[in-house]
Coordinates of C-alpha atoms and ligand atoms in Angstrom, one line a residue:
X100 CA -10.0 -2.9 -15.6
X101 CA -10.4 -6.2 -13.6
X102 CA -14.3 -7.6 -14.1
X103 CA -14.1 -9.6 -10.9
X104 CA -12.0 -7.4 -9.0
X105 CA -10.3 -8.4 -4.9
X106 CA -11.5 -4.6 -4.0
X107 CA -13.4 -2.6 -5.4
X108 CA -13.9 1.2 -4.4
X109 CA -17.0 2.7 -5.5
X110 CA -18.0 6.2 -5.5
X111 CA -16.4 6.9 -2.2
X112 CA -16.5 10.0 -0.1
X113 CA -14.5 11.1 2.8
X114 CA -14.6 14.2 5.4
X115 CA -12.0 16.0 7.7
X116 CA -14.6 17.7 9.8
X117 CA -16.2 20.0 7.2
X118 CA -13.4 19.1 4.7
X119 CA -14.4 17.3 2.1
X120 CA -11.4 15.6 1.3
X121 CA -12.4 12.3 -0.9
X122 CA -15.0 13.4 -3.8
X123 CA -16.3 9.9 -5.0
X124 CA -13.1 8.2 -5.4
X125 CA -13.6 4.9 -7.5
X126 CA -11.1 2.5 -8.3
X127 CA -10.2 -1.4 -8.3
X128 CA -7.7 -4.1 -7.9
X129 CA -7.5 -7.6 -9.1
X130 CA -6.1 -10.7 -7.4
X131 CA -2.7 -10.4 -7.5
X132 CA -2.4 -7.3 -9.3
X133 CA 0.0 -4.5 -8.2
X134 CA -2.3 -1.1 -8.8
X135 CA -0.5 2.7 -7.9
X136 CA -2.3 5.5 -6.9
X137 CA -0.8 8.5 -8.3
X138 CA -1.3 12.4 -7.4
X139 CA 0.3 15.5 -6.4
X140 CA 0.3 16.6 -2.5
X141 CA -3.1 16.6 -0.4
X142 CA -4.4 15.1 -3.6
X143 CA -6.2 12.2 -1.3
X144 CA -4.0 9.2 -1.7
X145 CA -2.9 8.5 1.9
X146 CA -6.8 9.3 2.9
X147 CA -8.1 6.9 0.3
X148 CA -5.9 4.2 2.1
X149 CA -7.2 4.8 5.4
X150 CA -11.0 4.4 4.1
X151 CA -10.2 1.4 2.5
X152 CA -8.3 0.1 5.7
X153 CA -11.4 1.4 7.9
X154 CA -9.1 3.8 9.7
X155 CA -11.5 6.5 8.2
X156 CA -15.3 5.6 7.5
X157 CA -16.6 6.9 3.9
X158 CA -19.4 9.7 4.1
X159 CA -20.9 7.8 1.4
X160 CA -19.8 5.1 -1.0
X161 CA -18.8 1.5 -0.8
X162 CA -15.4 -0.8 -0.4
X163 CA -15.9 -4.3 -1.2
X164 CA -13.6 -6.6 -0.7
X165 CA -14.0 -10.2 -2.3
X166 CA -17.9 -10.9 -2.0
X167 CA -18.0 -8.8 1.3
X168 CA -18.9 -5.3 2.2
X169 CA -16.3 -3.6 3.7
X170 CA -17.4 0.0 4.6
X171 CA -18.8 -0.6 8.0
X172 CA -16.2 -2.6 9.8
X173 CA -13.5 -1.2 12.0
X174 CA -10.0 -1.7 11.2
X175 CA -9.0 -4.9 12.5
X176 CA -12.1 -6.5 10.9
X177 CA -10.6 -5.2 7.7
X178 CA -7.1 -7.2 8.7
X179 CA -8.1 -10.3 9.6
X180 CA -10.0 -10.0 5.8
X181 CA -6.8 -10.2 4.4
X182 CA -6.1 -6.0 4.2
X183 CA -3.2 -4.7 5.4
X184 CA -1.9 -0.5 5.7
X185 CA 1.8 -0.4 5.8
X186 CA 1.9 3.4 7.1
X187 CA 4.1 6.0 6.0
X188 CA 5.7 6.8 9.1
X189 CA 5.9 4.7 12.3
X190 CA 5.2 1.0 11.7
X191 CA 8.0 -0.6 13.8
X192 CA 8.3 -0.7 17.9
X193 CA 11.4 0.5 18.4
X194 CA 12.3 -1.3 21.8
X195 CA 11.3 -4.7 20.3
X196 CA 13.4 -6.4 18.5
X197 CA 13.5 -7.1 14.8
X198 CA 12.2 -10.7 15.2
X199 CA 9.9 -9.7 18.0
X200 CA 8.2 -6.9 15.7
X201 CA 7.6 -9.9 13.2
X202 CA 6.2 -12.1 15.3
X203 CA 4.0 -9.5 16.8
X204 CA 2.2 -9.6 13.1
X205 CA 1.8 -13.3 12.9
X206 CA -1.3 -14.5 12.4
X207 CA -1.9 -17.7 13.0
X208 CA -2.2 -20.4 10.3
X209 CA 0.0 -17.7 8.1
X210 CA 1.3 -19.3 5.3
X211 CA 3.8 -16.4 5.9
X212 CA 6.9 -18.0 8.3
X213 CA 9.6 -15.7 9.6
X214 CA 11.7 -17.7 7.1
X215 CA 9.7 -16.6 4.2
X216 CA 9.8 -13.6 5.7
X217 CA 13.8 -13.8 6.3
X218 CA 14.4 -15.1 2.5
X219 CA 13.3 -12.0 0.9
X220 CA 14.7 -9.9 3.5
X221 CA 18.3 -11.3 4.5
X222 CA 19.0 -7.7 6.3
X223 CA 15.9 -8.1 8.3
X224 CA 17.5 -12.2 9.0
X225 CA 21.3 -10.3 10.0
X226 CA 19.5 -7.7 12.3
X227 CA 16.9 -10.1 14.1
X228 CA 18.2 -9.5 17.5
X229 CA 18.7 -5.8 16.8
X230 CA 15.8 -3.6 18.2
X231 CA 14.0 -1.5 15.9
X232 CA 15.2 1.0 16.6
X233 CA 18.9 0.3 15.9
X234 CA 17.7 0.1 12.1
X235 CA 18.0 2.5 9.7
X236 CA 15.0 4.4 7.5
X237 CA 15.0 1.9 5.1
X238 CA 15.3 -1.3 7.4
X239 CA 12.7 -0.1 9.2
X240 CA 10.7 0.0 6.4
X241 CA 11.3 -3.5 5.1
X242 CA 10.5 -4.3 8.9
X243 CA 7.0 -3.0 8.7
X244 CA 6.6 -4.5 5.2
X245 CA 7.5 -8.0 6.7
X246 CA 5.7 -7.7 9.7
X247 CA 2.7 -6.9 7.5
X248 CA 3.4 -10.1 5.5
X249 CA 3.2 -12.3 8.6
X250 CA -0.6 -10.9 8.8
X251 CA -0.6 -13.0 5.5
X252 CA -2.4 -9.9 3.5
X253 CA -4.3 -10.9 0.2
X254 CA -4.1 -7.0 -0.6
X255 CA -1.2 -5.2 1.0
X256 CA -1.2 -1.2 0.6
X257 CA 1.6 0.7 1.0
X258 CA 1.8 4.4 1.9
X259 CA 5.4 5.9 0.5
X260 CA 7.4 2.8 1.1
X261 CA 10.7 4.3 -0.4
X262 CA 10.3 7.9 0.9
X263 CA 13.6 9.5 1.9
X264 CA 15.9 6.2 1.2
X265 CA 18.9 5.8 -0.8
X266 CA 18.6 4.8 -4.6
X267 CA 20.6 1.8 -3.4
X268 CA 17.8 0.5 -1.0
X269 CA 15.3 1.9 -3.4
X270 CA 16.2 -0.7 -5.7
X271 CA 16.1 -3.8 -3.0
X272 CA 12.9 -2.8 -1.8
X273 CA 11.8 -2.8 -5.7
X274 CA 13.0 -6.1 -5.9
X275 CA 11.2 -7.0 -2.6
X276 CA 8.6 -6.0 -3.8
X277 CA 8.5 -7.6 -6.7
X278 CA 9.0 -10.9 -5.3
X279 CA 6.2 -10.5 -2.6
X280 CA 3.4 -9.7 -5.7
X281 CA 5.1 -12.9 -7.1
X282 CA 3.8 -14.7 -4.1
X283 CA 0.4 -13.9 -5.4
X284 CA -0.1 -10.9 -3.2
X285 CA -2.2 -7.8 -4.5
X286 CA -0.2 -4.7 -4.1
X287 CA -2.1 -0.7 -3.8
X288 CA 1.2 1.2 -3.9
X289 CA 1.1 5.2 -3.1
X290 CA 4.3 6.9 -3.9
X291 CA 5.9 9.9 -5.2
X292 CA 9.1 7.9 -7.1
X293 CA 7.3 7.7 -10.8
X294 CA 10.3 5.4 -12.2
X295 CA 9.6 2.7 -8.8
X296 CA 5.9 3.2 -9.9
X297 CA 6.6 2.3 -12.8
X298 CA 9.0 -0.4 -12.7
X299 CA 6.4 -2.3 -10.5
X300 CA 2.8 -1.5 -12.0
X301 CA 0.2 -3.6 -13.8
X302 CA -1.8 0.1 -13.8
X303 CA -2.1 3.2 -12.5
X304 CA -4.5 5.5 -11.2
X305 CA -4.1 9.5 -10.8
X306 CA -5.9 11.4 -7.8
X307 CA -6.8 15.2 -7.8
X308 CA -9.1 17.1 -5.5
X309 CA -10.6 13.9 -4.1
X310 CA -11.2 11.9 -7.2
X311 CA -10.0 9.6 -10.0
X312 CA -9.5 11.6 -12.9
X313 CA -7.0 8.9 -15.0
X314 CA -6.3 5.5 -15.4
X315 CA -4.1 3.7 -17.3
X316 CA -1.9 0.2 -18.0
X317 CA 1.8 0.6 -17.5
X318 CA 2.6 0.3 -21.1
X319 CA 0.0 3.6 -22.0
X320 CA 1.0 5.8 -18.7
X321 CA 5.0 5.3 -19.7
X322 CA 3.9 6.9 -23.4
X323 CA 2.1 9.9 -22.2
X324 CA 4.0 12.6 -21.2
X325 CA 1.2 14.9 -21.6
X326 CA -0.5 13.1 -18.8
X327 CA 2.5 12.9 -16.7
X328 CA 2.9 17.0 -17.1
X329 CA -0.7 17.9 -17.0
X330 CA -1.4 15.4 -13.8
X331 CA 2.0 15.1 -11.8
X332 CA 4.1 17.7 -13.1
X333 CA 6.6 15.8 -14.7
X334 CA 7.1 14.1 -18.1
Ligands
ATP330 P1 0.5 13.7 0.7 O1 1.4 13.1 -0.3 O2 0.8 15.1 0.9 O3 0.4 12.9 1.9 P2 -2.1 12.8 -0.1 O4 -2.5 12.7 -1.5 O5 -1.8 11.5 0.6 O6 -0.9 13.8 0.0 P3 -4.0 13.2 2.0 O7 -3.0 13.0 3.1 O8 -5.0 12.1 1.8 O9 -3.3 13.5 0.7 O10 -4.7 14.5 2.3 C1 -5.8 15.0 1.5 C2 -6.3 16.3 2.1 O11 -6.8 16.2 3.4 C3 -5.3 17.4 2.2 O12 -5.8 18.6 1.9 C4 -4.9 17.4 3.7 O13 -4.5 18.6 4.1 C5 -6.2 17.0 4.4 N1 -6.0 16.2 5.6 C6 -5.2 15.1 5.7 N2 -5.2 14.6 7.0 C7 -6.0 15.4 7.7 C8 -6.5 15.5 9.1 N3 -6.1 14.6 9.9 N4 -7.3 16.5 9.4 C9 -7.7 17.4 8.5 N5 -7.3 17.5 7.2 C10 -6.5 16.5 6.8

């Protein structure tokens, strides 16, 4: 566990209305570190993103970021922080084109260029006059992921990002992936593939019923099945 960590979420509680959906969720991420957030359906994974992004303000409970607090700013206070929510679905504008989506993301003095941009995804570079829509599932994805680099993220979060795609894909955007933490970019990945979570992760944390109820390095989740059945299902 980091002792100076980039984010830090602390005791944090969400609502739905009368749902109680986030139970004092509690979790943190180091500079540079890629971190998944594991659990089964409804768990609270894609809701914890959204506090964190201030989509969704906590009931109660804090998100700091760096030295800052984060729990009371709107969402593109949280951005121009260096947090970025690459969503599960939607994500691209389909009548722009690929290049234009980019740019659309660029913020300015980004050490992110569309060439950077371009260099870890050629596809992206071949279809840069194509509009979004004229991609497929998993262009579109590396489109939102690239856009989101050009907002030159310090912590980028990722709902799903291989969801539905061919193994084939899968694998590039595991490679992406793996070249954008390179870059010294903190990763929060949510996603159901346990071998992509695992072929990426510094650590993991498991979500049920709203809170943190495991945490582990890479090295220790991959060597307890009875976690993986007992949590996920699997093992
Ligand atoms: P999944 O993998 O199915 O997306 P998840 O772990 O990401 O699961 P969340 O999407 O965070 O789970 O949902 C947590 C709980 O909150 C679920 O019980 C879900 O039904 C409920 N929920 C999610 N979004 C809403 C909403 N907009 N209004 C009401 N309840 C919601």
């Amino acid at each position: 566990r980091p002792r100076h960590p980039l984010l830090a979420v602390d005791a944090v509680h969400a609502h739905y209305g009368k749902s109680h959906v986030l139970q004092g969720v509690s979790l943190q991420v180091a500079d540079g570190e890629l971190v998944t957030l594991l659990g089964r359906n409804g768990a609270g994974k894609t809701t914890t993103l959204k506090t964190i992004a201030g989509v969704m303000p906590p009931s109660q409970g804090r998100v700091r970021f760096g030295d800052e607090e984060l729990s009371r700013l709107a969402t593109h206070q949280v951005a121009k922080r260096g947090i970025c929510l690459v969503p599960e679905h939607r994500g691209v504008f389909k009548l722009l084109t690929v290049e234009e989506n980019l740019l659309l993301g660029q913020r300015k003095n980004s050490p992110w260029q569309l060439a950077d941009v371009y260099r870890i995804f050629p596809r992206l570079k071949e279809r840069r006059n194509n509009g979004g829509g004229q991609l497929s599932g998993g262009e579109q994805k590396m489109l939102a992921i690239g856009r989101a680099l050009m907002n030159a993220p310090r912590l980028l979060m990722l709902d799903e990002p291989v969801e539905g795609l061919a193994p084939v894909i899968v694998e590039e955007i595991v490679a992406q992936l793996k070249v954008i933490r390179a870059a010294g970019v903190a990763i929060l990945l949510v996603e159901q593939n346990l071998e992509v979570c695992t072929q990426l992760a510094d650590r993991h944390y498991i979500i049920e019923q709203g809170a943190i109820v495991h945490e582990a390095t890479n090295a220790a989740f991959l060597a307890d099945d009875e976690v993986k059945d007992r949590y996920l299902g699997v093992g």
